[in-house]
PDB file of C-alpha atoms in Angstrom:
ATOM      1  CA  MET A   1      75.409  93.449 136.274  1.00 49.00           C
ATOM      2  CA  SER A   2      74.185  90.325 134.437  1.00 50.00           C
ATOM      3  CA  SER A   3      76.526  88.104 132.500  1.00 48.00           C
ATOM      4  CA  LYS A   4      74.618  88.916 129.315  1.00 47.00           C
ATOM      5  CA  ILE A   5      75.257  92.638 129.759  1.00 44.00           C
ATOM      6  CA  ILE A   6      78.915  92.002 130.567  1.00 40.00           C
ATOM      7  CA  LYS A   7      79.323  89.927 127.394  1.00 44.00           C
ATOM      8  CA  SER A   8      77.622  92.653 125.362  1.00 46.00           C
ATOM      9  CA  CYS A   9      79.971  95.284 126.776  1.00 43.00           C
ATOM     10  CA  MET A  10      83.003  93.118 126.047  1.00 42.00           C
ATOM     11  CA  ALA A  11      81.841  92.535 122.480  1.00 45.00           C
ATOM     12  CA  LEU A  12      81.346  96.267 122.015  1.00 42.00           C
ATOM     13  CA  ALA A  13      84.827  96.967 123.399  1.00 45.00           C
ATOM     14  CA  VAL A  14      86.399  94.470 120.988  1.00 44.00           C
ATOM     15  CA  ALA A  15      84.483  95.996 118.079  1.00 44.00           C
ATOM     16  CA  VAL A  16      85.724  99.454 118.978  1.00 40.00           C
ATOM     17  CA  MET A  17      89.292  98.151 119.228  1.00 42.00           C
ATOM     18  CA  MET A  18      89.029  96.502 115.830  1.00 44.00           C
ATOM     19  CA  LEU A  19      87.654  99.697 114.302  1.00 39.00           C
ATOM     20  CA  THR A  20      90.515 101.656 115.814  1.00 39.00           C
ATOM     21  CA  ALA A  21      93.106  99.248 114.460  1.00 38.00           C
ATOM     22  CA  THR A  22      91.752  99.017 110.946  1.00 39.00           C
ATOM     23  CA  VAL A  23      92.435 102.687 110.306  1.00 41.00           C
ATOM     24  CA  LEU A  24      96.128 102.140 111.011  1.00 50.00           C
ATOM     25  CA  ALA A  25      96.862 100.519 107.645  1.00 50.00           C
ATOM     26  CA  ASP A  26      97.074 102.639 104.483  1.00 52.00           C
ATOM     27  CA  PRO A  27      94.777 101.114 101.800  1.00 50.00           C
ATOM     28  CA  ALA A  28      96.888 102.799  99.094  1.00 51.00           C
ATOM     29  CA  ASN A  29      99.738 100.429  99.937  1.00 64.00           C
ATOM     30  CA  GLU A  30      97.597  97.297  99.708  1.00 80.00           C
ATOM     31  CA  GLY A  31      97.204  94.879  96.799  1.00 90.00           C
ATOM     32  CA  THR A  32      99.224  94.440  93.598  1.00 94.00           C
ATOM     33  CA  ASP A  33     101.998  96.957  93.018  1.00 95.00           C
ATOM     34  CA  TRP A  34     102.846  96.463  89.343  1.00 94.00           C
ATOM     35  CA  GLU A  35     105.568  99.103  89.348  1.00 90.00           C
ATOM     36  CA  LYS A  36     107.508  97.339  92.106  1.00 92.00           C
ATOM     37  CA  GLY A  37     106.362  93.876  91.061  1.00 94.00           C
ATOM     38  CA  VAL A  38     104.948  92.729  94.384  1.00 96.00           C
ATOM     39  CA  ILE A  39     101.689  91.847  96.099  1.00 97.00           C
ATOM     40  CA  ARG A  40     101.503  93.644  99.436  1.00 97.00           C
ATOM     41  CA  VAL A  41      99.022  93.157 102.280  1.00 97.00           C
ATOM     42  CA  THR A  42      98.705  94.407 105.849  1.00 97.00           C
ATOM     43  CA  GLY A  43      97.564  92.143 108.662  1.00 97.00           C
ATOM     44  CA  ILE A  44      96.065  93.354 111.937  1.00 96.00           C
ATOM     45  CA  GLY A  45      95.502  91.155 114.977  1.00 95.00           C
ATOM     46  CA  TYR A  46      94.857  91.061 118.713  1.00 90.00           C
ATOM     47  CA  ALA A  47      95.722  88.681 121.496  1.00 82.00           C
ATOM     48  CA  LYS A  48      92.869  86.605 122.840  1.00 72.00           C
ATOM     49  CA  ALA A  49      90.705  88.324 125.428  1.00 61.00           C
ATOM     50  CA  GLY A  50      92.248  88.084 128.891  1.00 55.00           C
ATOM     51  CA  ALA A  51      95.696  87.115 127.644  1.00 55.00           C
ATOM     52  CA  LYS A  52      98.555  88.482 129.710  1.00 60.00           C
ATOM     53  CA  ARG A  53     101.684  86.449 129.101  1.00 56.00           C
ATOM     54  CA  GLY A  54     102.776  86.427 125.482  1.00 65.00           C
ATOM     55  CA  GLN A  55     100.175  89.028 124.538  1.00 81.00           C
ATOM     56  CA  ARG A  56     102.356  90.531 121.842  1.00 84.00           C
ATOM     57  CA  GLY A  57     103.177  87.118 120.444  1.00 88.00           C
ATOM     58  CA  GLN A  58      99.501  86.204 120.215  1.00 90.00           C
ATOM     59  CA  ALA A  59      98.681  89.533 118.596  1.00 92.00           C
ATOM     60  CA  GLN A  60     101.467  89.062 116.064  1.00 93.00           C
ATOM     61  CA  GLN A  61     100.262  85.562 115.210  1.00 94.00           C
ATOM     62  CA  ALA A  62      96.730  86.861 114.728  1.00 95.00           C
ATOM     63  CA  ALA A  63      98.057  89.658 112.498  1.00 96.00           C
ATOM     64  CA  ARG A  64     100.071  87.165 110.460  1.00 96.00           C
ATOM     65  CA  MET A  65      97.030  84.955 109.931  1.00 96.00           C
ATOM     66  CA  ASP A  66      94.995  87.997 108.877  1.00 97.00           C
ATOM     67  CA  ALA A  67      97.707  88.991 106.395  1.00 97.00           C
ATOM     68  CA  GLN A  68      97.971  85.463 104.977  1.00 96.00           C
ATOM     69  CA  ARG A  69      94.217  85.389 104.404  1.00 96.00           C
ATOM     70  CA  LYS A  70      94.410  88.733 102.611  1.00 97.00           C
ATOM     71  CA  LEU A  71      97.386  87.535 100.581  1.00 96.00           C
ATOM     72  CA  VAL A  72      95.412  84.539  99.309  1.00 96.00           C
ATOM     73  CA  GLU A  73      92.556  86.821  98.232  1.00 96.00           C
ATOM     74  CA  ALA A  74      94.967  89.283  96.604  1.00 97.00           C
ATOM     75  CA  VAL A  75      96.654  86.502  94.626  1.00 97.00           C
ATOM     76  CA  LYS A  76      93.299  85.253  93.347  1.00 97.00           C
ATOM     77  CA  GLY A  77      92.495  88.720  92.054  1.00 96.00           C
ATOM     78  CA  VAL A  78      95.688  89.230  90.016  1.00 97.00           C
ATOM     79  CA  ASN A  79      94.976  89.554  86.281  1.00 97.00           C
ATOM     80  CA  VAL A  80      96.779  86.773  84.426  1.00 97.00           C
ATOM     81  CA  ASP A  81      95.772  88.007  80.980  1.00 97.00           C
ATOM     82  CA  ALA A  82      93.041  90.051  79.347  1.00 97.00           C
ATOM     83  CA  GLU A  83      90.520  87.270  79.868  1.00 97.00           C
ATOM     84  CA  SER A  84      91.185  85.735  83.287  1.00 97.00           C
ATOM     85  CA  THR A  85      92.421  86.158  86.837  1.00 97.00           C
ATOM     86  CA  MET A  86      94.579  83.823  88.911  1.00 98.00           C
ATOM     87  CA  GLU A  87      91.431  82.512  90.557  1.00 97.00           C
ATOM     88  CA  ASP A  88      90.076  81.523  87.117  1.00 97.00           C
ATOM     89  CA  LEU A  89      93.332  79.776  86.253  1.00 97.00           C
ATOM     90  CA  MET A  90      93.466  77.943  89.580  1.00 97.00           C
ATOM     91  CA  LEU A  91      89.945  76.619  89.048  1.00 97.00           C
ATOM     92  CA  VAL A  92      90.808  74.975  85.727  1.00 96.00           C
ATOM     93  CA  ASN A  93      94.411  73.878  86.311  1.00 97.00           C
ATOM     94  CA  ASP A  94      95.304  71.612  89.237  1.00 96.00           C
ATOM     95  CA  LYS A  95      99.052  72.143  88.766  1.00 97.00           C
ATOM     96  CA  VAL A  96      98.646  75.891  89.003  1.00 97.00           C
ATOM     97  CA  ARG A  97      96.472  75.608  92.098  1.00 96.00           C
ATOM     98  CA  THR A  98      98.965  73.311  93.829  1.00 96.00           C
ATOM     99  CA  SER A  99     101.869  75.546  92.863  1.00 96.00           C
ATOM    100  CA  VAL A 100     100.154  78.675  94.190  1.00 96.00           C
ATOM    101  CA  SER A 101      99.383  76.937  97.480  1.00 94.00           C
ATOM    102  CA  GLY A 102     103.071  76.181  97.930  1.00 94.00           C
ATOM    103  CA  THR A 103     104.418  79.491  96.645  1.00 94.00           C
ATOM    104  CA  ILE A 104     102.138  81.646  98.769  1.00 93.00           C
ATOM    105  CA  LYS A 105     103.694  80.205 101.935  1.00 92.00           C
ATOM    106  CA  HIS A 106     107.015  81.839 101.066  1.00 93.00           C
ATOM    107  CA  PHE A 107     105.867  85.377 101.814  1.00 94.00           C
ATOM    108  CA  VAL A 108     108.305  87.924 103.227  1.00 95.00           C
ATOM    109  CA  GLN A 109     107.545  90.256 106.100  1.00 96.00           C
ATOM    110  CA  ILE A 110     108.518  93.836 105.316  1.00 96.00           C
ATOM    111  CA  GLY A 111     109.891  95.766 108.263  1.00 95.00           C
ATOM    112  CA  GLU A 112     109.142  95.158 111.915  1.00 95.00           C
ATOM    113  CA  SER A 113     105.765  94.387 113.441  1.00 95.00           C
ATOM    114  CA  LYS A 114     104.087  97.435 114.985  1.00 95.00           C
ATOM    115  CA  TYR A 115     102.313  97.304 118.327  1.00 92.00           C
ATOM    116  CA  TYR A 116      99.717  99.760 119.582  1.00 91.00           C
ATOM    117  CA  ASP A 117      98.333 100.759 122.952  1.00 85.00           C
ATOM    118  CA  ASP A 118      94.995  99.096 122.288  1.00 87.00           C
ATOM    119  CA  GLY A 119      96.765  95.718 121.927  1.00 87.00           C
ATOM    120  CA  ALA A 120      96.798  95.643 118.153  1.00 92.00           C
ATOM    121  CA  CYS A 121      99.676  94.292 116.109  1.00 95.00           C
ATOM    122  CA  GLU A 122     100.173  95.366 112.509  1.00 97.00           C
ATOM    123  CA  LEU A 123     102.545  93.810 109.977  1.00 97.00           C
ATOM    124  CA  ILE A 124     103.112  93.856 106.232  1.00 97.00           C
ATOM    125  CA  LEU A 125     103.663  90.802 104.026  1.00 97.00           C
ATOM    126  CA  GLU A 126     104.836  90.746 100.411  1.00 97.00           C
ATOM    127  CA  MET A 127     105.347  88.175  97.688  1.00 97.00           C
ATOM    128  CA  PRO A 128     106.928  88.860  94.276  1.00 97.00           C
ATOM    129  CA  LEU A 129     104.976  88.846  91.039  1.00 97.00           C
ATOM    130  CA  PHE A 130     108.038  87.875  88.991  1.00 97.00           C
ATOM    131  CA  GLY A 131     111.391  86.203  89.593  1.00 96.00           C
ATOM    132  CA  GLN A 132     112.759  82.683  89.811  1.00 90.00           C
ATOM    133  CA  ASP A 133     112.413  82.536  93.595  1.00 89.00           C
ATOM    134  CA  ASN A 134     108.860  81.777  94.808  1.00 93.00           C
ATOM    135  CA  SER A 135     107.100  84.273  92.539  1.00 97.00           C
ATOM    136  CA  LEU A 136     103.500  84.178  91.367  1.00 97.00           C
ATOM    137  CA  ALA A 137     104.738  84.046  87.766  1.00 98.00           C
ATOM    138  CA  GLN A 138     106.212  80.593  88.425  1.00 97.00           C
ATOM    139  CA  SER A 139     102.672  79.362  88.948  1.00 97.00           C
ATOM    140  CA  ALA A 140     100.882  81.537  86.391  1.00 97.00           C
ATOM    141  CA  PHE A 141     103.027  80.387  83.454  1.00 97.00           C
ATOM    142  CA  ILE A 142     102.971  76.655  84.214  1.00 96.00           C
ATOM    143  CA  PRO A 143     100.577  76.013  81.268  1.00 95.00           C
ATOM    144  CA  LEU A 144     103.202  77.396  78.851  1.00 94.00           C
ATOM    145  CA  LYS A 145     106.231  75.692  80.378  1.00 91.00           C
ATOM    146  CA  ASN A 146     106.318  72.790  77.927  1.00 89.00           C
ATOM    147  CA  GLU A 147     104.872  74.615  74.932  1.00 93.00           C
ATOM    148  CA  PRO A 148     107.200  75.310  71.986  1.00 93.00           C
ATOM    149  CA  LYS A 149     108.061  78.953  71.381  1.00 94.00           C
ATOM    150  CA  VAL A 150     106.208  80.465  68.421  1.00 96.00           C
ATOM    151  CA  PRO A 151     108.169  82.820  66.106  1.00 97.00           C
ATOM    152  CA  PHE A 152     107.073  86.427  65.855  1.00 97.00           C
ATOM    153  CA  PRO A 153     104.848  86.982  62.824  1.00 96.00           C
ATOM    154  CA  GLN A 154     106.177  88.549  59.653  1.00 94.00           C
ATOM    155  CA  PRO A 155     105.186  92.152  58.919  1.00 92.00           C
ATOM    156  CA  THR A 156     102.355  92.524  56.454  1.00 86.00           C
ATOM    157  CA  LYS A 157     104.338  94.978  54.305  1.00 72.00           C
ATOM    158  CA  THR A 158     108.027  94.138  54.252  1.00 53.00           C
ATOM    159  CA  SER A 159     108.722  97.227  52.122  1.00 49.00           C
ATOM    160  CA  ILE A 160     108.190  99.474  55.160  1.00 55.00           C
ATOM    161  CA  THR A 161     111.407 100.879  56.511  1.00 54.00           C
ATOM    162  CA  VAL A 162     112.080 101.951  60.046  1.00 55.00           C
ATOM    163  CA  ASP A 163     113.934 105.242  60.259  1.00 55.00           C
ATOM    164  CA  VAL A 164     116.721 105.373  62.797  1.00 49.00           C
ATOM    165  CA  ASP A 165     119.093 108.320  62.850  1.00 47.00           C
ATOM    166  CA  VAL A 166     122.480 106.864  63.710  1.00 43.00           C
ATOM    167  CA  ASN A 167     123.552 110.273  64.981  1.00 40.00           C
ATOM    168  CA  THR A 168     120.627 110.621  67.363  1.00 42.00           C
ATOM    169  CA  THR A 169     121.695 111.160  70.942  1.00 39.00           C
ATOM    170  CA  VAL A 170     119.168 110.332  73.645  1.00 37.00           C
ATOM    171  CA  GLY A 171     120.026 110.762  77.303  1.00 38.00           C
ATOM    172  CA  GLY A 172     123.674 111.329  76.407  1.00 38.00           C
ATOM    173  CA  ILE A 173     123.937 108.007  74.548  1.00 36.00           C
ATOM    174  CA  SER A 174     124.430 107.868  70.791  1.00 35.00           C
ATOM    175  CA  SER A 175     122.514 105.006  69.247  1.00 41.00           C
ATOM    176  CA  GLY A 176     121.479 103.775  65.846  1.00 54.00           C
ATOM    177  CA  ARG A 177     119.321 100.970  67.206  1.00 89.00           C
ATOM    178  CA  TYR A 178     116.089 100.758  69.141  1.00 96.00           C
ATOM    179  CA  THR A 179     116.578  99.695  72.733  1.00 97.00           C
ATOM    180  CA  GLY A 180     112.950  98.831  73.435  1.00 97.00           C
ATOM    181  CA  LEU A 181     109.309  99.436  72.681  1.00 98.00           C
ATOM    182  CA  VAL A 182     106.977 101.933  74.344  1.00 98.00           C
ATOM    183  CA  VAL A 183     103.265 101.615  73.577  1.00 98.00           C
ATOM    184  CA  ASP A 184     101.394 104.736  74.643  1.00 98.00           C
ATOM    185  CA  CYS A 185      97.998 103.585  75.930  1.00 98.00           C
ATOM    186  CA  SER A 186      97.254 106.735  77.928  1.00 97.00           C
ATOM    187  CA  GLY A 187      93.571 107.573  78.185  1.00 97.00           C
ATOM    188  CA  LEU A 188      92.443 104.163  76.924  1.00 98.00           C
ATOM    189  CA  GLY A 189      91.854 102.480  80.287  1.00 97.00           C
ATOM    190  CA  LEU A 190      94.550  99.830  79.960  1.00 98.00           C
ATOM    191  CA  GLU A 191      94.604  97.334  82.853  1.00 97.00           C
ATOM    192  CA  SER A 192      97.788  95.700  84.143  1.00 98.00           C
ATOM    193  CA  VAL A 193      98.060  91.955  83.455  1.00 98.00           C
ATOM    194  CA  MET A 194     100.831  89.359  83.774  1.00 98.00           C
ATOM    195  CA  SER A 195     100.516  88.100  80.201  1.00 98.00           C
ATOM    196  CA  PRO A 196      99.490  90.922  77.840  1.00 98.00           C
ATOM    197  CA  VAL A 197      99.210  90.537  74.084  1.00 98.00           C
ATOM    198  CA  VAL A 198      99.983  93.352  71.663  1.00 98.00           C
ATOM    199  CA  LYS A 199      97.737  93.142  68.614  1.00 98.00           C
ATOM    200  CA  ASN A 200      97.171  95.134  65.468  1.00 97.00           C
ATOM    201  CA  ASN A 201      93.928  96.347  63.941  1.00 95.00           C
ATOM    202  CA  ASN A 202      93.641  93.116  61.965  1.00 95.00           C
ATOM    203  CA  ASN A 203      93.440  91.255  65.304  1.00 96.00           C
ATOM    204  CA  GLN A 204      96.852  89.740  64.651  1.00 96.00           C
ATOM    205  CA  ALA A 205      98.897  89.081  67.781  1.00 98.00           C
ATOM    206  CA  ILE A 206     102.425  90.444  67.329  1.00 98.00           C
ATOM    207  CA  TYR A 207     103.753  90.064  70.898  1.00 98.00           C
ATOM    208  CA  GLY A 208     102.692  87.504  73.485  1.00 98.00           C
ATOM    209  CA  ALA A 209     104.054  85.001  75.983  1.00 98.00           C
ATOM    210  CA  LYS A 210     104.009  82.245  73.372  1.00 97.00           C
ATOM    211  CA  ASN A 211     106.686  84.163  71.408  1.00 98.00           C
ATOM    212  CA  LEU A 212     109.066  84.405  74.354  1.00 98.00           C
ATOM    213  CA  ASP A 213     111.405  82.369  76.505  1.00 97.00           C
ATOM    214  CA  ILE A 214     109.076  81.516  79.407  1.00 97.00           C
ATOM    215  CA  ASP A 215     111.928  81.459  81.911  1.00 96.00           C
ATOM    216  CA  LYS A 216     112.724  85.048  80.923  1.00 97.00           C
ATOM    217  CA  VAL A 217     109.054  86.006  81.292  1.00 97.00           C
ATOM    218  CA  ILE A 218     108.948  84.442  84.760  1.00 97.00           C
ATOM    219  CA  GLU A 219     112.126  86.277  85.728  1.00 97.00           C
ATOM    220  CA  MET A 220     111.233  89.792  84.560  1.00 96.00           C
ATOM    221  CA  GLY A 221     107.679  89.837  83.256  1.00 97.00           C
ATOM    222  CA  MET A 222     106.593  90.733  79.732  1.00 98.00           C
ATOM    223  CA  ALA A 223     106.275  94.476  80.199  1.00 98.00           C
ATOM    224  CA  SER A 224     106.456  97.322  82.686  1.00 97.00           C
ATOM    225  CA  TYR A 225     103.693  99.860  83.243  1.00 97.00           C
ATOM    226  CA  ALA A 226     104.706 103.513  83.282  1.00 95.00           C
ATOM    227  CA  THR A 227     103.077 106.925  83.626  1.00 93.00           C
ATOM    228  CA  SER A 228     104.988 108.418  80.685  1.00 92.00           C
ATOM    229  CA  ALA A 229     107.414 107.431  77.962  1.00 90.00           C
ATOM    230  CA  ASN A 230     110.176 109.322  79.733  1.00 90.00           C
ATOM    231  CA  ASP A 231     109.809 108.293  83.375  1.00 91.00           C
ATOM    232  CA  SER A 232     112.313 106.118  85.216  1.00 93.00           C
ATOM    233  CA  VAL A 233     110.236 102.947  84.787  1.00 92.00           C
ATOM    234  CA  SER A 234     110.195 103.431  81.028  1.00 93.00           C
ATOM    235  CA  ARG A 235     113.904 104.206  80.770  1.00 94.00           C
ATOM    236  CA  ASP A 236     114.878 101.268  82.959  1.00 95.00           C
ATOM    237  CA  ARG A 237     112.895  98.845  80.833  1.00 96.00           C
ATOM    238  CA  ALA A 238     112.930 100.223  77.284  1.00 96.00           C
ATOM    239  CA  GLY A 239     116.293 101.984  77.365  1.00 95.00           C
ATOM    240  CA  ASN A 240     117.308 105.370  76.046  1.00 93.00           C
ATOM    241  CA  ASN A 241     116.211 104.983  72.434  1.00 95.00           C
ATOM    242  CA  PRO A 242     112.855 103.154  72.362  1.00 96.00           C
ATOM    243  CA  LEU A 243     110.493 102.871  69.440  1.00 97.00           C
ATOM    244  CA  VAL A 244     107.385 104.746  70.589  1.00 97.00           C
ATOM    245  CA  VAL A 245     103.964 104.006  69.101  1.00 97.00           C
ATOM    246  CA  LYS A 246     100.455 105.044  70.052  1.00 98.00           C
ATOM    247  CA  ALA A 247      97.826 102.397  70.749  1.00 98.00           C
ATOM    248  CA  VAL A 248      94.518 102.923  68.960  1.00 98.00           C
ATOM    249  CA  LYS A 249      92.534 100.983  71.570  1.00 98.00           C
ATOM    250  CA  VAL A 250      92.742  98.223  74.155  1.00 98.00           C
ATOM    251  CA  ASP A 251      90.803  94.973  74.100  1.00 97.00           C
ATOM    252  CA  GLY A 252      89.917  91.947  76.207  1.00 97.00           C
ATOM    253  CA  ILE A 253      87.405  91.409  78.974  1.00 97.00           C
ATOM    254  CA  ILE A 254      89.921  92.917  81.388  1.00 97.00           C
ATOM    255  CA  LYS A 255      91.142  95.497  78.797  1.00 97.00           C
ATOM    256  CA  GLY A 256      94.705  94.287  79.096  1.00 98.00           C
ATOM    257  CA  ASN A 257      95.781  94.054  75.442  1.00 98.00           C
ATOM    258  CA  PRO A 258      97.086  97.136  73.602  1.00 98.00           C
ATOM    259  CA  VAL A 259      96.036  97.372  69.947  1.00 98.00           C
ATOM    260  CA  VAL A 260      98.183  99.309  67.470  1.00 98.00           C
ATOM    261  CA  SER A 261      97.710 100.194  63.822  1.00 97.00           C
ATOM    262  CA  VAL A 262      98.869  97.755  61.151  1.00 96.00           C
ATOM    263  CA  ALA A 263     101.500 100.247  60.021  1.00 95.00           C
ATOM    264  CA  ASP A 264     102.897 100.525  63.554  1.00 96.00           C
ATOM    265  CA  SER A 265     102.830  96.769  64.052  1.00 96.00           C
ATOM    266  CA  ASP A 266     104.917  96.427  60.881  1.00 95.00           C
ATOM    267  CA  LYS A 267     107.399  98.982  62.226  1.00 95.00           C
ATOM    268  CA  ILE A 268     107.658  97.046  65.478  1.00 96.00           C
ATOM    269  CA  LEU A 269     108.179  93.690  63.798  1.00 96.00           C
ATOM    270  CA  ILE A 270     110.735  95.006  61.301  1.00 94.00           C
ATOM    271  CA  ALA A 271     112.736  96.826  63.975  1.00 95.00           C
ATOM    272  CA  ASN A 272     112.685  93.757  66.207  1.00 96.00           C
ATOM    273  CA  GLN A 273     114.222  91.610  63.482  1.00 94.00           C
ATOM    274  CA  SER A 274     117.507  93.440  64.021  1.00 93.00           C
ATOM    275  CA  ASP A 275     117.198  94.903  67.515  1.00 95.00           C
ATOM    276  CA  MET A 276     115.371  92.012  69.263  1.00 96.00           C
ATOM    277  CA  PHE A 277     113.822  94.207  71.954  1.00 97.00           C
ATOM    278  CA  LEU A 278     110.675  92.079  71.954  1.00 98.00           C
ATOM    279  CA  ASP A 279     112.744  88.944  72.529  1.00 97.00           C
ATOM    280  CA  ASN A 280     114.314  90.709  75.520  1.00 97.00           C
ATOM    281  CA  CYS A 281     110.941  91.814  76.946  1.00 98.00           C
ATOM    282  CA  ALA A 282     112.111  95.449  76.731  1.00 98.00           C
ATOM    283  CA  VAL A 283     108.512  96.605  76.496  1.00 98.00           C
ATOM    284  CA  VAL A 284     106.684  99.375  78.338  1.00 98.00           C
ATOM    285  CA  PHE A 285     103.013 100.315  78.329  1.00 98.00           C
ATOM    286  CA  VAL A 286     102.129 103.874  79.267  1.00 97.00           C
ATOM    287  CA  LYS A 287      98.824 103.983  81.122  1.00 96.00           C
TER     288      LYS A 287
END
């Protein structure tokens, strides 16, 4: 058999092995998990052809390099706001780009590496979206770090009152104050972003990163994304007695900004003056 044929057979064998290995990872578990606040990728690798000693170690190293490459691509694709991704921000801000390069090296491997009969190694890497310890938010919010905090706007109609029944009992807890805000965006195609802005129909921004303590935003994010106003994500973030409003639309190139009516934006702003749920980032968007 000629060397050319042998090389062709070896190449075919490697291709088959790679195809076999790539079906091992579950694509549903890849990418940005906004509910858990992590970026998760799976790496798959093989030892070099002919390797005998340290085969598992070589396969693991190859899998790690594959996962790191995927992690870089996943980070670039994260939506920073309704207009841009991390890749966009890294292109225009050297500090952000340098910070991401350093932060991305502090990934965490989840669980043990898996090894398969065909020589493949599979492993999972994660990095946090938010938190004070090597999170993507530390890089994403660098442009706002030294910016002064802007007060929340005043409601357009200060005569509006927000009804709260002091005897209302929700989830076994009696409360006369709102514990958070839930904006129902179901059916509107809302996209998850790190820095959303809630607006009203007059295009007035009533809630954004510029209104908040940036360290708090980095630690916990501006909002959680839930499937309903009553699920565990919503309760954990917005508490047991949230103010619930319905978005009228979403806007932005990435469709990441909920838009509410002027009347509802007034309710939100008035309630926040006493309950300060916006200041505490106790905000949930239902998708």
